C-alpha positions as a Python dict, from the first residue, in 0.01 Angstrom:
ca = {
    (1, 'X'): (0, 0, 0),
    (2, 'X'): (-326, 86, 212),
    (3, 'X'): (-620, 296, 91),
    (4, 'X'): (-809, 492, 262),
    (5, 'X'): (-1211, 534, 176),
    (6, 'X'): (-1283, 897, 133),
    (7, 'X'): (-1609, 1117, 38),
    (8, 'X'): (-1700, 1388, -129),
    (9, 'X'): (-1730, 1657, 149),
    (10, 'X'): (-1726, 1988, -57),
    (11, 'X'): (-1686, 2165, -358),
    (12, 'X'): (-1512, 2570, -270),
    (13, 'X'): (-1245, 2797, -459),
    (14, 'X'): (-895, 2844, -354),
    (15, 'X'): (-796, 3111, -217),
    (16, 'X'): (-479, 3136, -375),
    (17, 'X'): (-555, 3075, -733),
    (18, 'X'): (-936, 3142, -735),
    (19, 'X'): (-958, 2765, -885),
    (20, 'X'): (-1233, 2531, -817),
    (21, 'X'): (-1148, 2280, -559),
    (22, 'X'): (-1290, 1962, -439),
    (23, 'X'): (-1262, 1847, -93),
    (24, 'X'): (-1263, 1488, -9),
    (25, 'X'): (-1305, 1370, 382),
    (26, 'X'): (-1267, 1026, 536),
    (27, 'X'): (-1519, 867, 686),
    (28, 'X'): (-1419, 952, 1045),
    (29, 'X'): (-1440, 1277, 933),
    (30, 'X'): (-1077, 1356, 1109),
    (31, 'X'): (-874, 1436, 740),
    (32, 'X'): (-936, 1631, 422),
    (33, 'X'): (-761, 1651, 123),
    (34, 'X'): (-843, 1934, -138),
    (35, 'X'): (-755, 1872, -513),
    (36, 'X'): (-809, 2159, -786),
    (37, 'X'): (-990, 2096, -1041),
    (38, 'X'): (-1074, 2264, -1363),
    (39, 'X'): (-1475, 2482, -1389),
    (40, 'X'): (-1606, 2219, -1602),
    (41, 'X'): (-1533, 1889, -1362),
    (42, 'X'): (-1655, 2152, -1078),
    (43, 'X'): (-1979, 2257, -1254),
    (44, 'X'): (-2029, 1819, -1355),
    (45, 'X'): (-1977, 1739, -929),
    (46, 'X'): (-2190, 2025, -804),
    (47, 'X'): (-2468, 1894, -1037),
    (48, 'X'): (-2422, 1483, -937),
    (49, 'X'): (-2430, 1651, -566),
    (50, 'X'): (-2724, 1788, -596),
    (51, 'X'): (-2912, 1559, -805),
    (52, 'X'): (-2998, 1799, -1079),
    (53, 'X'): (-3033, 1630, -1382),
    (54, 'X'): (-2961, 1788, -1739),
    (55, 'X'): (-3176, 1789, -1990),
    (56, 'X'): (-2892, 1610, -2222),
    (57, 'X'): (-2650, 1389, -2086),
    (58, 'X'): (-2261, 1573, -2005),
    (59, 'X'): (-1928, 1343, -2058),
    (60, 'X'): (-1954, 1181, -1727),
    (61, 'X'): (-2318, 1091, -1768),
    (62, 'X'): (-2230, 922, -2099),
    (63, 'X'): (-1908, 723, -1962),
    (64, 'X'): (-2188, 564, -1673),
    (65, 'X'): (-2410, 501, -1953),
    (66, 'X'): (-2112, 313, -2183),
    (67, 'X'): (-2054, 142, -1896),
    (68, 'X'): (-2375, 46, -1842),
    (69, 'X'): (-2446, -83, -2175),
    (70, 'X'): (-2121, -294, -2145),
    (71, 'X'): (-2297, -454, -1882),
    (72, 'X'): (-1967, -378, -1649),
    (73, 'X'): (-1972, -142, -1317),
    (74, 'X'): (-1774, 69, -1171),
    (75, 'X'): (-1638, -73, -812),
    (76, 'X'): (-1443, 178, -712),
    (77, 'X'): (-1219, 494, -786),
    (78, 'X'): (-867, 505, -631),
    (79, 'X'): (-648, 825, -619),
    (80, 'X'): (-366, 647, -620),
    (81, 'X'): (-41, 923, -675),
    (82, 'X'): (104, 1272, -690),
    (83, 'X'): (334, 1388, -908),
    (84, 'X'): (472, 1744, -937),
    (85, 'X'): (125, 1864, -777),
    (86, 'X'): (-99, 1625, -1023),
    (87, 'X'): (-273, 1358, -859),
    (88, 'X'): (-317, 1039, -1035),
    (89, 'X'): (-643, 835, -1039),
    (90, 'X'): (-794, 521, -1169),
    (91, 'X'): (-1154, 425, -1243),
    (92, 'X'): (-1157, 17, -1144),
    (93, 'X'): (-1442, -154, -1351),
    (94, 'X'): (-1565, -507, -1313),
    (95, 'X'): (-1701, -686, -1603),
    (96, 'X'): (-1748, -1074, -1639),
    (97, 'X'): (-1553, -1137, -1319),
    (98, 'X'): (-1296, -973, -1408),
    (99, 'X'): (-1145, -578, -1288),
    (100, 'X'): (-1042, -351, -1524),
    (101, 'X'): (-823, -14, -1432),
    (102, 'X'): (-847, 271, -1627),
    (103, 'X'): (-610, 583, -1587),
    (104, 'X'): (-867, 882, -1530),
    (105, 'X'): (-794, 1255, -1350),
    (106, 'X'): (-943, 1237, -994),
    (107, 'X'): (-1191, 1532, -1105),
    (108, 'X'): (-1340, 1286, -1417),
    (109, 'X'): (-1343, 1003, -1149),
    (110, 'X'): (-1534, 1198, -899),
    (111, 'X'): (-1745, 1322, -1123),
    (112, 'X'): (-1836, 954, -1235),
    (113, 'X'): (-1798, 806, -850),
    (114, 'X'): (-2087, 991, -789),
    (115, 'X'): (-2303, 948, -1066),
    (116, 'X'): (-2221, 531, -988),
    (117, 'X'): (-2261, 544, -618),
    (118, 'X'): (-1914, 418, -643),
    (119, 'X'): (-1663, 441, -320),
    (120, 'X'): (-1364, 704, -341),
    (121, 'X'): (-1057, 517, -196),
    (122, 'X'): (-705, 721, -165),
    (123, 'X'): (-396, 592, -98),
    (124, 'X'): (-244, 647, 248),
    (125, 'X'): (91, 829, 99),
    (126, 'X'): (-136, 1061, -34),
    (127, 'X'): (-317, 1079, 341),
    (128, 'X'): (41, 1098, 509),
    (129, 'X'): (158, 1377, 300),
    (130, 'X'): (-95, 1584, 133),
    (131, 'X'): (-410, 1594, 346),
    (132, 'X'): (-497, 1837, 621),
    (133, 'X'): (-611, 1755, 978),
    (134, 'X'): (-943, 1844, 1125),
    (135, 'X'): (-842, 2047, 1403),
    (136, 'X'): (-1178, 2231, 1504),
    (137, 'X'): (-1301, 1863, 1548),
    (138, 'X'): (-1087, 1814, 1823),
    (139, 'X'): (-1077, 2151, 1976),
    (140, 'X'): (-1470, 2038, 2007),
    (141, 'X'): (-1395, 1693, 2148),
    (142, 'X'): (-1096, 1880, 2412),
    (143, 'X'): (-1342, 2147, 2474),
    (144, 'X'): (-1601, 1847, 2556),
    (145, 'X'): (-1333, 1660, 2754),
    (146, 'X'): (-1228, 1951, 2977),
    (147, 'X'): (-1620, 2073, 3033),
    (148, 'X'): (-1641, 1652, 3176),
    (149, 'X'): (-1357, 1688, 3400),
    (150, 'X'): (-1483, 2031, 3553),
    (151, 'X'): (-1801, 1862, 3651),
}
């Protein structure tokens, strides 16, 4: 099954629920997908966002520095299912040549992604079915196309 490499675009609050939400964007910047997440995972993305470090280290800071100190890394995060509206992720580590996958929530391996510098890949059944098209994008590019052909 293909993957997809997606970043962090955005954290927000549904609308609906008034729950934090994160929303991912591929590269091209054409697709989104939002997950909810819980206040805490919000609170530990907005920080590794902006770059604000705590005067004590939270959970996610600790896991990097286990990880660390194992003298393993993490390659890559995959959201890799959905089930009953809970996405399923895994934390992939490499450590003495070999890759290690580690059931995680998407939030927690967000959260970590981006205190790693690690990539954010998503499987494309998740793309196909739960993320949402970029249509002011392409409004913008027809609106650009159209202003061409009146020239």
């Amino acid at each position: 099954m293909g993957m997809r490499r997606m970043k962090v675009d955005k954290l927000g609050i549904d609308l609906l629920t008034h729950d934090p939400v994160v929303i991912l964007k591929d590269l091209e910047g054409k697709r989104y997908l939002p997950i909810l997440i819980g206040p805490f995972e919000a609170t530990a993305i907005a920080l590794a966002l902006e770059g604000t470090q705590v005067p004590r280290p939270l959970s996610h800071d600790l896991m990097k520095s286990i990880i660390e100190s194992l003298r393993a890394k993490v390659e890559k995060i995959i959201i890799h299912d959905i089930q009953e509206n809970t996405f399923y992720a895994k934390v992939v580590l490499e450590t003495n040549g070999s890759q290690l996958e580690i059931d995680a929530r998407p939030s927690d391996s967000i959260a970590l992604a981006l205190r790693t510098n690690s990539p954010i890949f998503v499987s494309e059944r998740i793309i196909l079915e739960e993320t949402v098209e970029d249509k002011s994008s392409q409004e913008q590019q027809d609106y650009q196309d159209f202003k061409k052909y009146i020239e």
